[in-house]
Coordinates of C-alpha atoms and ligand atoms in Angstrom, one line a residue:
X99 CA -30.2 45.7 -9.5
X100 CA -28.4 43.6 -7.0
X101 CA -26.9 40.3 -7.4
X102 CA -27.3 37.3 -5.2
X103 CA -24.1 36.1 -4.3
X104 CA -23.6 32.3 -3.9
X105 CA -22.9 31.9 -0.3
X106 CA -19.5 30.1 -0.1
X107 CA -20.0 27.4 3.2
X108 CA -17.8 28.3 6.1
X109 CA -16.4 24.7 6.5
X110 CA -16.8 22.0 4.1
X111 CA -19.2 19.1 6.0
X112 CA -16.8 16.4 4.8
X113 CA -14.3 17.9 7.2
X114 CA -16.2 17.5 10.2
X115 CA -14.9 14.4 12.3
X116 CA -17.6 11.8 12.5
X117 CA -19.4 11.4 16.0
X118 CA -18.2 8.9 18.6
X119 CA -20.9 6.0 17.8
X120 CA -20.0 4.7 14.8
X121 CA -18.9 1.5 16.6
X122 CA -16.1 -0.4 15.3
X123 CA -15.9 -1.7 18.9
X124 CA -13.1 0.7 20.0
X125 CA -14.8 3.8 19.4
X126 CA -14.8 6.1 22.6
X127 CA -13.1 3.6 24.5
X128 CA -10.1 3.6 27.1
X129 CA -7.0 1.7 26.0
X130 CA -5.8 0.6 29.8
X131 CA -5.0 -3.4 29.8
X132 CA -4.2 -6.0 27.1
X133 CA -7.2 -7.5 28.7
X134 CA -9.4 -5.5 26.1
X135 CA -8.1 -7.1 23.2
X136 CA -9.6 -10.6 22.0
X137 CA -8.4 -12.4 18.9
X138 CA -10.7 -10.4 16.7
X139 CA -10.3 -7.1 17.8
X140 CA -6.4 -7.8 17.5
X141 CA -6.7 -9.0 13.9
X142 CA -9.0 -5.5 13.0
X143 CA -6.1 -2.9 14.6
X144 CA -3.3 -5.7 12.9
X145 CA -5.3 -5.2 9.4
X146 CA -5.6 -1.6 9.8
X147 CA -2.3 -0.8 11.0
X148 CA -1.3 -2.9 7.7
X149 CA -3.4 -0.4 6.1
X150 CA -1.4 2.5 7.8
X151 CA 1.7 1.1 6.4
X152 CA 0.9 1.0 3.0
X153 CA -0.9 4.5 3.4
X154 CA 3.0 5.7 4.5
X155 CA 4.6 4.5 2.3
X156 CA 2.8 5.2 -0.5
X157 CA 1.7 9.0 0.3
X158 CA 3.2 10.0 3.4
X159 CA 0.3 10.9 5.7
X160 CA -3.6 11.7 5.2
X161 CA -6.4 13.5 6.8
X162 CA -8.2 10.9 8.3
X163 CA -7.9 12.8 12.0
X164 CA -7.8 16.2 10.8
X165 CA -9.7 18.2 13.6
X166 CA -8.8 16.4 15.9
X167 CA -6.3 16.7 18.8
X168 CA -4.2 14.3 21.0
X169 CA -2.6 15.7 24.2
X170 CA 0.4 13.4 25.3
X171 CA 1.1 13.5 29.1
X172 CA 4.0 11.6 30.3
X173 CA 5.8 11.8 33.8
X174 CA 7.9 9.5 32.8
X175 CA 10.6 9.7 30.4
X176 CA 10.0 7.8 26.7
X177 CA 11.4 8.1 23.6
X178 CA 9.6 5.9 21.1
X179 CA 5.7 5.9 22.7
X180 CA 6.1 9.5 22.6
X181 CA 7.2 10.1 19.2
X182 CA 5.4 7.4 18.0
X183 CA 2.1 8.4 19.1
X184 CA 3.0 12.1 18.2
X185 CA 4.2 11.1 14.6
X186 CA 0.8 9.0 14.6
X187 CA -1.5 11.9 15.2
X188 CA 0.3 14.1 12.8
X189 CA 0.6 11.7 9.8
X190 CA -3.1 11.0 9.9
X191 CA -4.1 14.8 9.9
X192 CA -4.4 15.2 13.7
X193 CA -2.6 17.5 15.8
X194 CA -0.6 17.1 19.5
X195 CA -0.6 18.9 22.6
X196 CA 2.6 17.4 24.2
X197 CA 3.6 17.4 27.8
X198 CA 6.4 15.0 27.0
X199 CA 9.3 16.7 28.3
X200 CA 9.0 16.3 32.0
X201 CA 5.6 17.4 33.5
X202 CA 7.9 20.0 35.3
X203 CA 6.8 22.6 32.9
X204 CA 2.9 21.8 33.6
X205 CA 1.3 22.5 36.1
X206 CA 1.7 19.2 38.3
X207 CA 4.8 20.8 39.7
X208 CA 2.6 23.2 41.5
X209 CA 0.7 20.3 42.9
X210 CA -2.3 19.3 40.4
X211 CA -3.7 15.9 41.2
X212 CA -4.0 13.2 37.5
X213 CA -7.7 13.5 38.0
X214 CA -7.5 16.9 37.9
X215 CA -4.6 17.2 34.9
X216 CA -6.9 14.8 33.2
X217 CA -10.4 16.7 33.5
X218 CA -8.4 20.2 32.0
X219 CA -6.8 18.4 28.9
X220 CA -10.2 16.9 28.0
X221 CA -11.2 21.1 27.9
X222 CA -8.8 20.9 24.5
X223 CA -8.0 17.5 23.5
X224 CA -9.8 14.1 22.1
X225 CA -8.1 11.6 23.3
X226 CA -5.3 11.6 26.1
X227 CA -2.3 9.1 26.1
X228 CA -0.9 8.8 29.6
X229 CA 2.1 7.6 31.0
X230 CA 3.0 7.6 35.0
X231 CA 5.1 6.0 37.3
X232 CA 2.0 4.1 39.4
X233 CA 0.4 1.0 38.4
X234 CA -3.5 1.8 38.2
X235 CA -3.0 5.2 37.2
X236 CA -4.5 5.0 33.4
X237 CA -7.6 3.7 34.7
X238 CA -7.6 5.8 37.7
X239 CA -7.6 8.9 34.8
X240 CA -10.0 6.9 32.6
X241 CA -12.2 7.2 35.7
X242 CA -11.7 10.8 36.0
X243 CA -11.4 11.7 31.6
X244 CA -14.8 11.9 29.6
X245 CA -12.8 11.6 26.4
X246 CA -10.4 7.5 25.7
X247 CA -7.1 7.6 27.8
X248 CA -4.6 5.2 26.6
X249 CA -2.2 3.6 28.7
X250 CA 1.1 4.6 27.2
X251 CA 2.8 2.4 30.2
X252 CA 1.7 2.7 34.5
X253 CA 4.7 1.8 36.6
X254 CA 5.7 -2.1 36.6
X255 CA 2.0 -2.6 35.3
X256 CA 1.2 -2.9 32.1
X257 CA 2.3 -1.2 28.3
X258 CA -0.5 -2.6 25.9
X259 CA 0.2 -0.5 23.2
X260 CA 3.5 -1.3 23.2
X261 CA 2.1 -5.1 23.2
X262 CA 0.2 -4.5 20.2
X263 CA 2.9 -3.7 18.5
X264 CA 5.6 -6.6 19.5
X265 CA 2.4 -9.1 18.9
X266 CA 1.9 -7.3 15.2
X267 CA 5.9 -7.4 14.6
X268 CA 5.9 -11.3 15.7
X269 CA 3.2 -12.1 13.1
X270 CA 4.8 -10.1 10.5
X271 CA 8.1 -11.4 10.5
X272 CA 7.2 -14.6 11.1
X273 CA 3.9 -15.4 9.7
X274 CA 2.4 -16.6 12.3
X275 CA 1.7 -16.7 16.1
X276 CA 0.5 -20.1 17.2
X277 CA 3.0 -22.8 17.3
X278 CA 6.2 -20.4 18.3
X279 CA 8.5 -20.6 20.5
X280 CA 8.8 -17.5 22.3
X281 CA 11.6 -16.9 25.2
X282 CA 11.4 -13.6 27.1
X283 CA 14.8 -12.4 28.5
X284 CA 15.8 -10.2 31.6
X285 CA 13.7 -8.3 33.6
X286 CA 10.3 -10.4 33.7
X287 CA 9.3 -8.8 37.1
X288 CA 9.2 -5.3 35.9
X289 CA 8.8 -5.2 32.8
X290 CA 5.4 -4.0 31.7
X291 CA 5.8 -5.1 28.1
X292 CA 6.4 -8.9 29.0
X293 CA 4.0 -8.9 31.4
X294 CA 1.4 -7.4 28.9
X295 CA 3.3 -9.7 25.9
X296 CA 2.4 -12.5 27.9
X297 CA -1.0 -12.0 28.6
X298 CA -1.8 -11.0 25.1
X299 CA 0.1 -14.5 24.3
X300 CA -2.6 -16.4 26.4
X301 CA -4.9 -15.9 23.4
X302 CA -2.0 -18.3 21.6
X303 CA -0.8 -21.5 21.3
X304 CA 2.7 -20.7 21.8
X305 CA 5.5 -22.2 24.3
X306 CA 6.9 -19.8 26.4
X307 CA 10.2 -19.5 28.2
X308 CA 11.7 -16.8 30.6
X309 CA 14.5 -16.5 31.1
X310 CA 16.0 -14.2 34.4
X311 CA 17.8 -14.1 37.3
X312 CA 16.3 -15.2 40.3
X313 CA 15.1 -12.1 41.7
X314 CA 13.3 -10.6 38.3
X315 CA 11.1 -13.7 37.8
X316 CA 8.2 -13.0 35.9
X317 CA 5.2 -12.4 39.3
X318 CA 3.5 -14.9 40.2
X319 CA 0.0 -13.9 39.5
X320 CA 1.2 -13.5 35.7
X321 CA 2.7 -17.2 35.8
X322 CA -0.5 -18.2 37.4
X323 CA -2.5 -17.2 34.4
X324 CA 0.3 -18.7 31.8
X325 CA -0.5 -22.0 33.5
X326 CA -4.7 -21.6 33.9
X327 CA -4.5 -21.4 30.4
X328 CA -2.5 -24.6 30.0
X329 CA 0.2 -23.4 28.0
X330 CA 3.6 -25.1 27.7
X331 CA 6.3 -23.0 29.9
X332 CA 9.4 -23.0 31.7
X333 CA 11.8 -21.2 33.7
X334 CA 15.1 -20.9 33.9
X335 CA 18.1 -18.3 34.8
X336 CA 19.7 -19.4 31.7
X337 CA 19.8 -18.2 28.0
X338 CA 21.5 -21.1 26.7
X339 CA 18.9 -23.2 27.5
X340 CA 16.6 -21.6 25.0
X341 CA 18.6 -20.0 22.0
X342 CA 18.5 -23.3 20.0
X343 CA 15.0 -23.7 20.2
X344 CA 13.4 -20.0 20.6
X345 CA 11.6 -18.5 17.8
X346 CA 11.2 -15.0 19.0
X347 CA 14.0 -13.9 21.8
X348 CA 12.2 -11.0 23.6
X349 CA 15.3 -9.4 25.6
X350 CA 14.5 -6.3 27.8
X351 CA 16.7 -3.7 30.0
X352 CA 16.7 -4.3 34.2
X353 CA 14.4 -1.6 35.1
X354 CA 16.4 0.3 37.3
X355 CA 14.1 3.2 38.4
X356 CA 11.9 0.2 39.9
X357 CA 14.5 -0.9 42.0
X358 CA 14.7 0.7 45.7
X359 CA 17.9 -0.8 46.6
X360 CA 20.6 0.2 44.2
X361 CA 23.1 -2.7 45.3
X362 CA 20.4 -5.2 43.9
X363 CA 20.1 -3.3 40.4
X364 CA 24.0 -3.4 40.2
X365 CA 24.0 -7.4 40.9
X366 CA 21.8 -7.8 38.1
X367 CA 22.2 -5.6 35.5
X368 CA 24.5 -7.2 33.3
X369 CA 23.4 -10.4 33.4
X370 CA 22.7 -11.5 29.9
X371 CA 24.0 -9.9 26.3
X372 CA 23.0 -11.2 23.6
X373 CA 26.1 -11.7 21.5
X374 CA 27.1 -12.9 17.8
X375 CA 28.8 -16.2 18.7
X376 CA 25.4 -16.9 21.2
X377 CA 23.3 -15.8 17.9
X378 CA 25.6 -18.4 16.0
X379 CA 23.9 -21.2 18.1
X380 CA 20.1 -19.8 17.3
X381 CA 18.1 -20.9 14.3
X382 CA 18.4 -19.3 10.8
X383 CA 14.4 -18.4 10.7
X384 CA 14.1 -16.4 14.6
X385 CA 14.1 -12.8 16.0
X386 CA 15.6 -10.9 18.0
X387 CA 12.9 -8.3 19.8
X388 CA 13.6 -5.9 22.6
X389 CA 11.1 -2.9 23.5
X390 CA 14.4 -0.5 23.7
X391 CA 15.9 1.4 24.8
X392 CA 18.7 -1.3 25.7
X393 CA 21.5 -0.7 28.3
X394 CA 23.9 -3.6 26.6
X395 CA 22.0 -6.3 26.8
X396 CA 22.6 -7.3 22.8
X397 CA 25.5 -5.7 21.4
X398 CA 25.1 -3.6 18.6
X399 CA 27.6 -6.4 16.3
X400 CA 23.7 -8.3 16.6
X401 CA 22.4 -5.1 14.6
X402 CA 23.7 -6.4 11.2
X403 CA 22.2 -9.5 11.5
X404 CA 19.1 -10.3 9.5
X405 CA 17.1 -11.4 12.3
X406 CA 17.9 -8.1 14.3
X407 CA 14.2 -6.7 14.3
X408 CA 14.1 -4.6 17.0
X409 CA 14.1 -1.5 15.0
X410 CA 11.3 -2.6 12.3
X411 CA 9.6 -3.4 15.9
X412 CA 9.9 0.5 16.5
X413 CA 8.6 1.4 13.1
X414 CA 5.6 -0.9 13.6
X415 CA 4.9 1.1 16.7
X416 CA 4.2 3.9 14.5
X417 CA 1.5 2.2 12.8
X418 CA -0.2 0.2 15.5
X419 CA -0.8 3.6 17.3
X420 CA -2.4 5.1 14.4
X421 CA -4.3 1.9 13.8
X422 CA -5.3 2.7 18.0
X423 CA -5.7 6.4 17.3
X424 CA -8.5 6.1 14.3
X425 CA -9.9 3.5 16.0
X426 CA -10.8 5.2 19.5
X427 CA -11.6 8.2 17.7
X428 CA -14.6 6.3 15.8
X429 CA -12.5 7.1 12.2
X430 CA -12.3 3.2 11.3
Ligands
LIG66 N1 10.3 1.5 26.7 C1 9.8 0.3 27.4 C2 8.9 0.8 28.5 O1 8.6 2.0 28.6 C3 10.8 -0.6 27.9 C4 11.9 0.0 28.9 O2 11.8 1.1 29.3 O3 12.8 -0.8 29.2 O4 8.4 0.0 29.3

């Protein structure tokens, strides 16, 4: 007489990512401007990336994405969006196809169009994060991709998930938002994290000060909307003008691969370092943030000091983009 055998299931149901319509808002959705993120939808990715944290640190990593694959597509170097998002993926499960180390080895070197590149790593992946050299070239993939593409940075444009992270690190080390003081240091006219810092900051009632040489102001159409939306702000080519008062200094590297006239870069590149004797003169409860990498503008004696928090700042990264990742992916 024969025995039925209990059927053991091929795949546990449990295991089977949820479908893209759960709606927490994100779900599905691009990441391509800071323009996406109102106050509430910034608190939910800053409570879960608190979450995240405290997931970390207490067990490592989980399986909240498990099934589900990122594929990271840079033509432009990066250390920390890269490994961040990476390090993202894999601590919540997920797994990584990565064309981080120079598209050279893909096959854009033979000629393949974004919108191409784009359409084949949707074949294989969930969710694409993109960086490229030309402004307008996430959402020119987002147009192309079926699947969220996140702006991991578009030329001089815009870096909103970098954003998202300074923003989260600002609240956490100082406990708030409204009411800073914020100065922004260096290159305001191409760097895409203060020009999608700032826009985030609109949302805020915060003072704002850059702080640049003359031919890296912050573009106009940026300071336009920093005074539409009435907030208190000034310029000025000097950073003793604002160490006594600032709350948050925001310093960032002169963008050199922007520049098309060499001669200018070397004018301009070291103009400011942030120094201990100029930290001496800044208040006891302020921080130092800077998007890294840096090229000397603080010197690494400012690393010891408390209000150093530029590499937290990279660690928050880490969970902002899973916060991001879970989100888009409808796993809230
Ligand atoms: N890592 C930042 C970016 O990709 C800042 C920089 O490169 O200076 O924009």
């Amino acid at each position: 007489m024969s025995t039925l055998k209990t059927l053991t299931p091929l795949f546990n149901l449990d295991d089977v990512p949820a479908p893209r319509h759960t709606g927490n808002g994100f779900t599905g959705q691009d990441v391509i401007s800071v323009s996406q993120f109102d106050r509430p939808r910034l608190d939910y990715i800053f409570t879960r990336a608190r979450e995240m944290r405290a997931m970390v640190k207490r067990v490592g990593a989980s399986d909240l994405l498990k099934g589900f694959v990122l594929a990271c597509l840079f033509y432009e170097p990066s250390t920390r969006t890269s490994a961040s998002f990476i390090a993202a993926m894999e601590r919540l499960g997920g797994s990584v196809i990565p064309i981080t180390q120079g598209v050279q080895f893909s096959s854009v070197s033979k000629g393949e169009t974004l919108a191409d590149t784009v359409r084949t790593l949707e074949q294989y992946a969930d969710v694409i994060v993109l960086r490229h050299p030309e402004i307008g070239s996430a959402q020119l993939a987002a147009d192309y991709a079926s699947v969220p593409v996140i702006n991991a940075g578009d030329g001089a444009g815009e870096h909103p998930t970098q954003a998202l992270l300074d923003l989260f690190t600002i609240q956490d080390e100082l406990g708030t938002i409204d009411g800073l003081k914020i100065a922004m240091v260096g290159d305001l006219r191409y760097g895409r994290t203060v020009h999608s810092l700032t826009k985030l900051l609109l949302q805020y009632k915060v003072s704002l000060r850059f702080v640049s040489p003359e031919i890296l102001r912050l573009p106009l159409t940026i300071m336009n909307e920093v005074i539409d939306a009435g907030l208190d702000v000034r310029e000025t080519h000097d950073v003793a003008d604002v160490i006594e008062n600032a709350d948050v200094l925001y310093v960032t590297r002169v963008q050199k691969e922007r520049f098309s006239d060499l001669a200018q870069y070397e004018e301009v590149k070291d103009h400011y370092e942030i120094t201990p004797e100029l930290m001496a003169r800044a208040k006891q409860k302020m921080i130092v943030m800077h998007p890294l990498p840096r090229v000397g503008e603080i010197h690494y004696a400012v690393d010891a000091d408390p209000r150093a928090a530029y590499f937290r700042q990279v660690q928050n990264g880490m969970y902002i983009r899973m916060a991001l990742l879970a989100a888009v992916l409808g796993r809230a």
